[in-house]
Amino acid sequence: MQRRGTQARPRWRRAVTWAAWTVALLIVLPLTLAGTALRAQYAGEAAPEARTRGRDALWLGHAWVDGRRDASDVAALRRRIQDTGIRDLYVHAGPLEHDGTLPPARKAYPRAGRLISALHRALPSVRVHAWLGDRLVYEPGERGGLRLSDATARAAIVASARQVLAAGFAGVHLDLEPLHSGNADYLRLLDRLGPVVRGRGAVLSVAVHQIDPLPGLHTVSGALTGHRKWISQRFFGQVARRVDQIALMSYDTGLLAESLYGGYVAQQTRLALAATGPHTDLLMGLPFFHTESVGHHASAETVRAAVRGIRLGLTREEPVRRRFGMALYVDFAATDEDWAAYGKGWGRRHRS
């Protein structure tokens, strides 16, 4: 009996050991291969022509339209961006209500007219857009928030776009999150918004999620976690065809090292370029903020790494593309180091 028990224990231990090794290989090996691939994307040198085209953008907070910013802030902004490639300013004029409406201008953005006039005087070549959004967009069957499946809500968003254009904004910048891949109601909304915005001689732009690093990953992540971090490359292209500008929010990746993040951004840039037609401006987002969370590590998601990654992706996919830029998120969290890394890495405004 003692001999059989002695033999049984090693078998049990061997089984546990093999199981542990199997689990480790299933988890560690894919992560190792993915990390190696991302670091490879971050290697090499960007082409000299991978520099600003003068089509960059900057997200500005609500303080610019509610009276907290004044003439001295406009002057400081002018000094900050006048020699950069920034052409478009996305000024937060929302948020949208969950039914798609905006409060009256005197409540939602009481100083917008004064701001637009001041910016036109200080920076004549810059366009000022109304940034509208809702961070609680729900799919059919979910409760609360903005329902894009509701035709009345979509019509209200179109009416809100008319409202901000009547206030003097040069464009509508739509940021609806979360945006699930393949959302046909979102495409229907863009189909209605486009003619309205362009009919005013204005610009329609959107901010969207990152593209699947691997085909179908948004489906897997949705099934496992209930959170769809990515959208398909095909859906990205469908959105891009309906707008004048599309900004990919290439931050909040959860990656822990600059080389991994930079490689990831290089890959995202290539995927986005391949999906964006020649008549749409593609803007890649830069993390001008420094919060710490599970999804964002400021030590890894640096402006330096993002700029280098974007330039590498541009070099490899379409180095001479003119309708391309970077979008800086967000003005009130940016540091001098962020601005310096953007200016040094991407260069000054292109003058043709």
mmCIF file of C-alpha atoms in Angstrom:
data_model
loop_
_atom_site.group_PDB
_atom_site.id
_atom_site.type_symbol
_atom_site.label_atom_id
_atom_site.label_comp_id
_atom_site.label_asym_id
_atom_site.label_seq_id
_atom_site.Cartn_x
_atom_site.Cartn_y
_atom_site.Cartn_z
ATOM 1 C CA MET A 1 0.000 0.000 0.000
ATOM 2 C CA GLN A 2 2.776 2.413 0.833
ATOM 3 C CA ARG A 3 4.496 1.708 -2.463
ATOM 4 C CA ARG A 4 1.321 2.378 -4.511
ATOM 5 C CA GLY A 5 0.707 5.639 -2.600
ATOM 6 C CA THR A 6 4.285 6.718 -3.185
ATOM 7 C CA GLN A 7 3.869 6.118 -6.917
ATOM 8 C CA ALA A 8 0.507 7.903 -7.042
ATOM 9 C CA ARG A 9 1.812 11.140 -5.627
ATOM 10 C CA PRO A 10 4.423 11.691 -8.376
ATOM 11 C CA ARG A 11 1.767 11.021 -11.042
ATOM 12 C CA TRP A 12 -0.507 13.618 -9.468
ATOM 13 C CA ARG A 13 2.339 16.104 -9.261
ATOM 14 C CA ARG A 14 3.343 15.466 -12.853
ATOM 15 C CA ALA A 15 -0.240 16.064 -13.993
ATOM 16 C CA VAL A 16 -0.394 19.361 -12.101
ATOM 17 C CA THR A 17 2.991 20.384 -13.482
ATOM 18 C CA TRP A 18 1.979 19.649 -17.057
ATOM 19 C CA ALA A 19 -1.302 21.501 -16.588
ATOM 20 C CA ALA A 20 0.553 24.523 -15.203
ATOM 21 C CA TRP A 21 2.985 24.506 -18.113
ATOM 22 C CA THR A 22 0.124 24.200 -20.590
ATOM 23 C CA VAL A 23 -1.728 27.174 -19.074
ATOM 24 C CA ALA A 24 1.483 29.191 -18.967
ATOM 25 C CA LEU A 25 2.193 28.479 -22.630
ATOM 26 C CA LEU A 26 -1.343 29.370 -23.651
ATOM 27 C CA ILE A 27 -1.066 32.715 -21.863
ATOM 28 C CA VAL A 28 2.600 33.649 -21.918
ATOM 29 C CA LEU A 29 3.513 32.535 -25.423
ATOM 30 C CA PRO A 30 0.864 34.627 -27.228
ATOM 31 C CA LEU A 31 1.722 37.641 -25.075
ATOM 32 C CA THR A 32 5.418 37.193 -25.806
ATOM 33 C CA LEU A 33 4.798 36.884 -29.533
ATOM 34 C CA ALA A 34 2.515 39.945 -29.493
ATOM 35 C CA GLY A 35 5.081 41.981 -27.562
ATOM 36 C CA THR A 36 7.836 40.987 -29.977
ATOM 37 C CA ALA A 37 5.655 41.966 -32.932
ATOM 38 C CA LEU A 38 4.833 45.376 -31.431
ATOM 39 C CA ARG A 39 8.474 46.111 -30.658
ATOM 40 C CA ALA A 40 9.320 45.232 -34.253
ATOM 41 C CA GLN A 41 6.705 47.744 -35.423
ATOM 42 C CA TYR A 42 8.475 50.398 -33.328
ATOM 43 C CA ALA A 43 11.887 49.719 -34.884
ATOM 44 C CA GLY A 44 13.386 51.544 -37.827
ATOM 45 C CA GLU A 45 13.432 55.130 -39.005
ATOM 46 C CA ALA A 46 10.601 57.316 -40.248
ATOM 47 C CA ALA A 47 10.836 58.927 -43.679
ATOM 48 C CA PRO A 48 11.896 62.590 -43.729
ATOM 49 C CA GLU A 49 8.628 63.504 -45.444
ATOM 50 C CA ALA A 50 6.596 62.040 -42.551
ATOM 51 C CA ARG A 51 6.057 65.495 -41.074
ATOM 52 C CA THR A 52 3.057 67.679 -40.365
ATOM 53 C CA ARG A 53 0.844 68.540 -43.316
ATOM 54 C CA GLY A 54 -0.784 71.448 -41.474
ATOM 55 C CA ARG A 55 -3.923 69.364 -40.859
ATOM 56 C CA ASP A 56 -3.604 68.657 -37.122
ATOM 57 C CA ALA A 57 -6.310 69.242 -34.509
ATOM 58 C CA LEU A 58 -6.608 70.023 -30.801
ATOM 59 C CA TRP A 59 -9.458 69.132 -28.446
ATOM 60 C CA LEU A 60 -10.366 72.071 -26.151
ATOM 61 C CA GLY A 61 -12.377 71.773 -22.941
ATOM 62 C CA HIS A 62 -15.711 73.381 -22.079
ATOM 63 C CA ALA A 63 -14.046 76.233 -20.219
ATOM 64 C CA TRP A 64 -13.504 77.976 -23.565
ATOM 65 C CA VAL A 65 -17.236 78.498 -24.146
ATOM 66 C CA ASP A 66 -18.663 78.913 -20.637
ATOM 67 C CA GLY A 67 -16.761 82.049 -19.642
ATOM 68 C CA ARG A 68 -13.839 80.617 -17.687
ATOM 69 C CA ARG A 69 -11.346 81.482 -20.451
ATOM 70 C CA ASP A 70 -10.599 85.081 -21.447
ATOM 71 C CA ALA A 71 -8.538 87.141 -23.895
ATOM 72 C CA SER A 72 -5.271 86.240 -22.170
ATOM 73 C CA ASP A 73 -6.020 82.545 -22.722
ATOM 74 C CA VAL A 74 -6.669 83.160 -26.402
ATOM 75 C CA ALA A 75 -3.346 84.983 -26.655
ATOM 76 C CA ALA A 76 -1.558 82.108 -24.901
ATOM 77 C CA LEU A 77 -3.208 79.599 -27.240
ATOM 78 C CA ARG A 78 -2.073 81.643 -30.218
ATOM 79 C CA ARG A 79 1.521 81.579 -29.000
ATOM 80 C CA ARG A 80 1.275 77.855 -28.400
ATOM 81 C CA ILE A 81 -0.084 76.734 -31.772
ATOM 82 C CA GLN A 82 0.610 79.438 -34.368
ATOM 83 C CA ASP A 83 3.753 77.737 -35.734
ATOM 84 C CA THR A 84 2.467 74.171 -35.405
ATOM 85 C CA GLY A 85 0.420 72.107 -37.850
ATOM 86 C CA ILE A 86 -2.826 72.678 -35.916
ATOM 87 C CA ARG A 87 -5.635 73.807 -38.196
ATOM 88 C CA ASP A 88 -8.749 72.589 -36.366
ATOM 89 C CA LEU A 89 -9.963 73.202 -32.818
ATOM 90 C CA TYR A 90 -12.617 70.848 -31.411
ATOM 91 C CA VAL A 91 -14.241 72.951 -28.678
ATOM 92 C CA HIS A 92 -16.480 71.070 -26.231
ATOM 93 C CA ALA A 93 -19.960 72.517 -26.732
ATOM 94 C CA GLY A 94 -21.962 69.563 -25.363
ATOM 95 C CA PRO A 95 -22.481 67.159 -23.877
ATOM 96 C CA LEU A 96 -25.579 66.008 -25.689
ATOM 97 C CA GLU A 97 -28.507 65.036 -23.540
ATOM 98 C CA HIS A 98 -29.450 61.355 -23.649
ATOM 99 C CA ASP A 99 -32.253 62.233 -26.074
ATOM 100 C CA GLY A 100 -29.791 63.850 -28.504
ATOM 101 C CA THR A 101 -30.746 67.445 -27.738
ATOM 102 C CA LEU A 102 -28.622 70.373 -26.569
ATOM 103 C CA PRO A 103 -29.696 73.011 -24.061
ATOM 104 C CA PRO A 104 -30.176 76.497 -25.542
ATOM 105 C CA ALA A 105 -26.954 78.226 -26.536
ATOM 106 C CA ARG A 106 -27.125 80.623 -23.587
ATOM 107 C CA LYS A 107 -26.886 77.616 -21.273
ATOM 108 C CA ALA A 108 -24.768 75.168 -23.242
ATOM 109 C CA TYR A 109 -22.104 77.479 -24.644
ATOM 110 C CA PRO A 110 -22.875 81.090 -23.657
ATOM 111 C CA ARG A 111 -19.525 82.568 -24.782
ATOM 112 C CA ALA A 112 -19.114 80.614 -28.024
ATOM 113 C CA GLY A 113 -19.718 83.590 -30.308
ATOM 114 C CA ARG A 114 -17.182 85.712 -28.470
ATOM 115 C CA LEU A 115 -14.642 82.875 -28.530
ATOM 116 C CA ILE A 116 -15.051 82.206 -32.258
ATOM 117 C CA SER A 117 -14.575 85.897 -33.068
ATOM 118 C CA ALA A 118 -11.497 86.144 -30.842
ATOM 119 C CA LEU A 119 -9.920 83.053 -32.363
ATOM 120 C CA HIS A 120 -10.577 84.252 -35.900
ATOM 121 C CA ARG A 121 -8.758 87.480 -35.100
ATOM 122 C CA ALA A 122 -5.847 85.751 -33.377
ATOM 123 C CA LEU A 123 -5.555 82.727 -35.688
ATOM 124 C CA PRO A 124 -7.244 83.491 -39.031
ATOM 125 C CA SER A 125 -6.374 80.127 -40.600
ATOM 126 C CA VAL A 126 -7.786 78.033 -37.733
ATOM 127 C CA ARG A 127 -11.273 76.478 -37.893
ATOM 128 C CA VAL A 128 -13.397 76.209 -34.728
ATOM 129 C CA HIS A 129 -15.643 73.127 -34.475
ATOM 130 C CA ALA A 130 -18.334 72.228 -31.941
ATOM 131 C CA TRP A 131 -17.380 69.029 -30.123
ATOM 132 C CA LEU A 132 -20.571 67.138 -29.287
ATOM 133 C CA GLY A 133 -20.687 63.825 -27.494
ATOM 134 C CA ASP A 134 -22.246 61.407 -25.073
ATOM 135 C CA ARG A 135 -20.299 58.808 -23.069
ATOM 136 C CA LEU A 136 -23.381 56.647 -22.469
ATOM 137 C CA VAL A 137 -24.405 55.344 -25.873
ATOM 138 C CA TYR A 138 -26.416 52.149 -25.592
ATOM 139 C CA GLU A 139 -27.196 49.335 -27.959
ATOM 140 C CA PRO A 140 -30.735 47.999 -28.492
ATOM 141 C CA GLY A 141 -31.932 46.128 -25.410
ATOM 142 C CA GLU A 142 -29.701 48.061 -22.973
ATOM 143 C CA ARG A 143 -31.098 50.561 -20.499
ATOM 144 C CA GLY A 144 -30.421 54.268 -20.174
ATOM 145 C CA GLY A 145 -28.203 56.602 -22.134
ATOM 146 C CA LEU A 146 -28.445 57.733 -25.740
ATOM 147 C CA ARG A 147 -30.112 55.224 -28.055
ATOM 148 C CA LEU A 148 -28.977 55.566 -31.635
ATOM 149 C CA SER A 149 -31.594 52.985 -32.581
ATOM 150 C CA ASP A 150 -34.225 55.625 -31.770
ATOM 151 C CA ALA A 151 -34.971 57.626 -34.930
ATOM 152 C CA THR A 152 -36.198 60.511 -32.766
ATOM 153 C CA ALA A 153 -32.839 60.680 -30.976
ATOM 154 C CA ARG A 154 -30.972 60.639 -34.290
ATOM 155 C CA ALA A 155 -33.163 63.480 -35.566
ATOM 156 C CA ALA A 156 -32.436 65.415 -32.364
ATOM 157 C CA ILE A 157 -28.673 65.054 -32.925
ATOM 158 C CA VAL A 158 -29.093 66.445 -36.432
ATOM 159 C CA ALA A 159 -31.049 69.360 -34.972
ATOM 160 C CA SER A 160 -28.266 69.903 -32.416
ATOM 161 C CA ALA A 161 -25.781 70.072 -35.284
ATOM 162 C CA ARG A 162 -27.894 72.756 -36.946
ATOM 163 C CA GLN A 163 -27.965 74.629 -33.648
ATOM 164 C CA VAL A 164 -24.186 74.813 -33.232
ATOM 165 C CA LEU A 165 -23.621 75.689 -36.885
ATOM 166 C CA ALA A 166 -26.084 78.567 -36.521
ATOM 167 C CA ALA A 167 -23.951 79.772 -33.592
ATOM 168 C CA GLY A 168 -20.993 80.217 -35.938
ATOM 169 C CA PHE A 169 -18.987 77.004 -35.565
ATOM 170 C CA ALA A 170 -17.157 75.856 -38.693
ATOM 171 C CA GLY A 171 -17.889 72.189 -38.149
ATOM 172 C CA VAL A 172 -19.438 69.478 -36.018
ATOM 173 C CA HIS A 173 -17.150 67.020 -34.238
ATOM 174 C CA LEU A 174 -19.068 63.996 -32.986
ATOM 175 C CA ASP A 175 -17.721 61.773 -30.191
ATOM 176 C CA LEU A 176 -20.222 59.067 -29.219
ATOM 177 C CA GLU A 177 -18.938 56.320 -26.924
ATOM 178 C CA PRO A 178 -18.959 53.403 -26.685
ATOM 179 C CA LEU A 179 -19.326 52.813 -30.406
ATOM 180 C CA HIS A 180 -19.769 49.146 -31.215
ATOM 181 C CA SER A 181 -18.482 47.809 -34.490
ATOM 182 C CA GLY A 182 -21.075 47.457 -37.216
ATOM 183 C CA ASN A 183 -23.580 49.843 -35.605
ATOM 184 C CA ALA A 184 -25.897 50.517 -38.554
ATOM 185 C CA ASP A 185 -27.773 53.225 -36.641
ATOM 186 C CA TYR A 186 -24.561 55.212 -36.278
ATOM 187 C CA LEU A 187 -24.045 55.002 -40.043
ATOM 188 C CA ARG A 188 -27.643 56.154 -40.577
ATOM 189 C CA LEU A 189 -26.945 59.127 -38.323
ATOM 190 C CA LEU A 190 -23.867 60.081 -40.332
ATOM 191 C CA ASP A 191 -25.836 59.733 -43.577
ATOM 192 C CA ARG A 192 -28.297 62.335 -42.265
ATOM 193 C CA LEU A 193 -25.686 64.591 -40.694
ATOM 194 C CA GLY A 194 -23.393 64.821 -43.706
ATOM 195 C CA PRO A 195 -25.734 66.728 -46.055
ATOM 196 C CA VAL A 196 -26.867 69.047 -43.249
ATOM 197 C CA VAL A 197 -23.324 69.982 -42.203
ATOM 198 C CA ARG A 198 -21.881 70.247 -45.708
ATOM 199 C CA GLY A 199 -24.937 72.188 -46.840
ATOM 200 C CA ARG A 200 -23.748 74.917 -44.472
ATOM 201 C CA GLY A 201 -20.245 74.785 -45.946
ATOM 202 C CA ALA A 202 -19.043 73.189 -42.701
ATOM 203 C CA VAL A 203 -16.963 70.128 -41.782
ATOM 204 C CA LEU A 204 -18.211 66.843 -40.292
ATOM 205 C CA SER A 205 -15.681 65.002 -38.153
ATOM 206 C CA VAL A 206 -15.872 62.082 -35.736
ATOM 207 C CA ALA A 207 -13.762 60.462 -33.035
ATOM 208 C CA VAL A 208 -13.762 56.658 -33.102
ATOM 209 C CA HIS A 209 -12.279 53.667 -31.291
ATOM 210 C CA GLN A 210 -9.155 51.762 -32.278
ATOM 211 C CA ILE A 211 -9.180 49.128 -35.016
ATOM 212 C CA ASP A 212 -8.938 45.385 -34.329
ATOM 213 C CA PRO A 213 -5.202 44.556 -34.015
ATOM 214 C CA LEU A 214 -6.251 41.050 -35.048
ATOM 215 C CA PRO A 215 -9.285 40.352 -37.255
ATOM 216 C CA GLY A 216 -12.441 39.850 -35.200
ATOM 217 C CA LEU A 217 -10.852 40.814 -31.875
ATOM 218 C CA HIS A 218 -13.737 43.161 -31.041
ATOM 219 C CA THR A 219 -16.077 40.167 -31.116
ATOM 220 C CA VAL A 220 -13.844 38.126 -28.803
ATOM 221 C CA SER A 221 -13.339 40.970 -26.313
ATOM 222 C CA GLY A 222 -17.072 41.668 -26.291
ATOM 223 C CA ALA A 223 -17.891 38.032 -25.574
ATOM 224 C CA LEU A 224 -15.285 37.690 -22.813
ATOM 225 C CA THR A 225 -15.545 41.060 -21.067
ATOM 226 C CA GLY A 226 -18.708 42.729 -22.324
ATOM 227 C CA HIS A 227 -16.547 45.689 -23.385
ATOM 228 C CA ARG A 228 -15.754 46.118 -27.054
ATOM 229 C CA LYS A 229 -12.591 48.150 -27.118
ATOM 230 C CA TRP A 230 -12.043 47.891 -30.864
ATOM 231 C CA ILE A 231 -14.000 48.207 -34.089
ATOM 232 C CA SER A 232 -13.392 46.301 -37.298
ATOM 233 C CA GLN A 233 -11.277 47.802 -40.058
ATOM 234 C CA ARG A 234 -14.249 47.440 -42.398
ATOM 235 C CA PHE A 235 -16.515 49.442 -40.081
ATOM 236 C CA PHE A 236 -13.806 52.086 -39.672
ATOM 237 C CA GLY A 237 -13.765 52.457 -43.447
ATOM 238 C CA GLN A 238 -17.560 52.708 -43.591
ATOM 239 C CA VAL A 239 -17.455 55.560 -41.086
ATOM 240 C CA ALA A 240 -14.551 57.290 -42.841
ATOM 241 C CA ARG A 241 -16.422 57.374 -46.166
ATOM 242 C CA ARG A 242 -19.256 59.336 -44.560
ATOM 243 C CA VAL A 243 -17.227 62.123 -42.933
ATOM 244 C CA ASP A 244 -14.670 64.785 -43.793
ATOM 245 C CA GLN A 245 -12.354 63.938 -40.887
ATOM 246 C CA ILE A 246 -11.961 60.835 -38.754
ATOM 247 C CA ALA A 247 -9.879 60.896 -35.573
ATOM 248 C CA LEU A 248 -8.708 57.558 -34.189
ATOM 249 C CA MET A 249 -8.386 57.712 -30.385
ATOM 250 C CA SER A 250 -5.044 55.904 -30.227
ATOM 251 C CA TYR A 251 -4.640 55.992 -26.442
ATOM 252 C CA ASP A 252 -6.005 54.164 -23.380
ATOM 253 C CA THR A 253 -4.388 50.941 -24.579
ATOM 254 C CA GLY A 254 -3.375 49.478 -21.200
ATOM 255 C CA LEU A 255 0.148 48.808 -22.482
ATOM 256 C CA LEU A 256 3.001 49.093 -19.985
ATOM 257 C CA ALA A 257 6.031 50.122 -22.058
ATOM 258 C CA GLU A 258 6.759 52.909 -24.535
ATOM 259 C CA SER A 259 8.097 50.485 -27.125
ATOM 260 C CA LEU A 260 4.917 48.399 -26.983
ATOM 261 C CA TYR A 261 2.676 51.436 -27.142
ATOM 262 C CA GLY A 262 4.651 53.026 -29.964
ATOM 263 C CA GLY A 263 4.561 49.793 -31.946
ATOM 264 C CA TYR A 264 0.836 49.486 -31.353
ATOM 265 C CA VAL A 265 0.246 53.041 -32.606
ATOM 266 C CA ALA A 266 2.373 52.329 -35.682
ATOM 267 C CA GLN A 267 0.166 49.329 -36.425
ATOM 268 C CA GLN A 268 -3.026 51.327 -35.815
ATOM 269 C CA THR A 269 -1.790 54.017 -38.193
ATOM 270 C CA ARG A 270 -1.219 51.484 -40.964
ATOM 271 C CA LEU A 271 -4.629 49.868 -40.419
ATOM 272 C CA ALA A 272 -6.386 53.247 -40.436
ATOM 273 C CA LEU A 273 -4.557 54.466 -43.548
ATOM 274 C CA ALA A 274 -5.508 51.318 -45.431
ATOM 275 C CA ALA A 275 -9.192 51.845 -44.536
ATOM 276 C CA THR A 276 -9.443 55.616 -45.160
ATOM 277 C CA GLY A 277 -10.146 56.875 -48.647
ATOM 278 C CA PRO A 278 -8.287 59.791 -50.267
ATOM 279 C CA HIS A 279 -11.096 62.302 -49.679
ATOM 280 C CA THR A 280 -11.132 62.029 -45.867
ATOM 281 C CA ASP A 281 -8.669 63.516 -43.390
ATOM 282 C CA LEU A 282 -7.268 60.821 -41.096
ATOM 283 C CA LEU A 283 -6.093 62.101 -37.714
ATOM 284 C CA MET A 284 -4.252 59.913 -35.207
ATOM 285 C CA GLY A 285 -4.800 60.810 -31.551
ATOM 286 C CA LEU A 286 -2.007 61.903 -29.206
ATOM 287 C CA PRO A 287 -2.293 61.418 -25.411
ATOM 288 C CA PHE A 288 -1.918 64.942 -24.005
ATOM 289 C CA PHE A 289 -3.073 63.744 -20.566
ATOM 290 C CA HIS A 290 -1.467 61.892 -17.660
ATOM 291 C CA THR A 291 -4.081 60.055 -15.636
ATOM 292 C CA GLU A 292 -3.245 56.613 -14.276
ATOM 293 C CA SER A 293 -5.709 53.754 -14.649
ATOM 294 C CA VAL A 294 -5.916 50.153 -15.784
ATOM 295 C CA GLY A 295 -6.367 51.340 -19.354
ATOM 296 C CA HIS A 296 -3.846 54.183 -19.387
ATOM 297 C CA HIS A 297 -0.280 54.281 -18.096
ATOM 298 C CA ALA A 298 1.244 57.698 -18.612
ATOM 299 C CA SER A 299 4.810 56.367 -18.442
ATOM 300 C CA ALA A 300 4.101 54.186 -21.495
ATOM 301 C CA GLU A 301 1.584 56.246 -23.453
ATOM 302 C CA THR A 302 3.840 59.209 -24.074
ATOM 303 C CA VAL A 303 3.551 61.801 -26.816
ATOM 304 C CA ARG A 304 7.068 60.915 -27.884
ATOM 305 C CA ALA A 305 6.178 57.261 -28.439
ATOM 306 C CA ALA A 306 2.904 58.094 -30.176
ATOM 307 C CA VAL A 307 4.484 60.578 -32.576
ATOM 308 C CA ARG A 308 7.278 58.182 -33.467
ATOM 309 C CA GLY A 309 4.808 55.310 -33.930
ATOM 310 C CA ILE A 310 2.535 57.387 -36.142
ATOM 311 C CA ARG A 311 5.428 58.521 -38.308
ATOM 312 C CA LEU A 312 6.640 54.941 -38.691
ATOM 313 C CA GLY A 313 3.167 53.734 -39.654
ATOM 314 C CA LEU A 314 2.799 56.576 -42.149
ATOM 315 C CA THR A 315 6.215 55.806 -43.629
ATOM 316 C CA ARG A 316 5.374 52.152 -44.178
ATOM 317 C CA GLU A 317 1.842 52.573 -45.519
ATOM 318 C CA GLU A 318 1.474 55.884 -47.362
ATOM 319 C CA PRO A 319 4.277 58.396 -46.696
ATOM 320 C CA VAL A 320 3.109 60.987 -49.237
ATOM 321 C CA ARG A 321 -0.535 61.123 -48.160
ATOM 322 C CA ARG A 322 -1.576 64.754 -47.761
ATOM 323 C CA ARG A 323 -4.878 64.303 -45.906
ATOM 324 C CA PHE A 324 -3.283 63.155 -42.672
ATOM 325 C CA GLY A 325 -2.568 64.647 -39.277
ATOM 326 C CA MET A 326 -2.497 64.245 -35.517
ATOM 327 C CA ALA A 327 -5.201 65.140 -32.998
ATOM 328 C CA LEU A 328 -4.068 66.277 -29.533
ATOM 329 C CA TYR A 329 -6.203 65.276 -26.530
ATOM 330 C CA VAL A 330 -6.634 67.493 -24.491
ATOM 331 C CA ASP A 331 -5.595 71.133 -23.961
ATOM 332 C CA PHE A 332 -6.204 71.453 -20.207
ATOM 333 C CA ALA A 333 -4.111 68.381 -19.298
ATOM 334 C CA ALA A 334 -1.159 69.034 -21.620
ATOM 335 C CA THR A 335 2.313 69.805 -20.274
ATOM 336 C CA ASP A 336 5.175 71.751 -21.801
ATOM 337 C CA GLU A 337 6.909 68.415 -22.376
ATOM 338 C CA ASP A 338 3.909 67.156 -24.378
ATOM 339 C CA TRP A 339 3.957 70.203 -26.610
ATOM 340 C CA ALA A 340 7.718 69.978 -27.064
ATOM 341 C CA ALA A 341 7.540 66.290 -28.048
ATOM 342 C CA TYR A 342 4.788 67.018 -30.571
ATOM 343 C CA GLY A 343 6.649 69.964 -32.092
ATOM 344 C CA LYS A 344 10.019 68.249 -32.212
ATOM 345 C CA GLY A 345 8.720 64.941 -33.531
ATOM 346 C CA TRP A 346 6.155 66.167 -36.048
ATOM 347 C CA GLY A 347 7.522 69.548 -37.066
ATOM 348 C CA ARG A 348 6.079 72.906 -37.962
ATOM 349 C CA ARG A 349 3.209 73.801 -40.231
ATOM 350 C CA HIS A 350 3.771 72.803 -43.859
ATOM 351 C CA ARG A 351 3.752 75.807 -46.154
ATOM 352 C CA SER A 352 3.155 74.958 -49.800
#
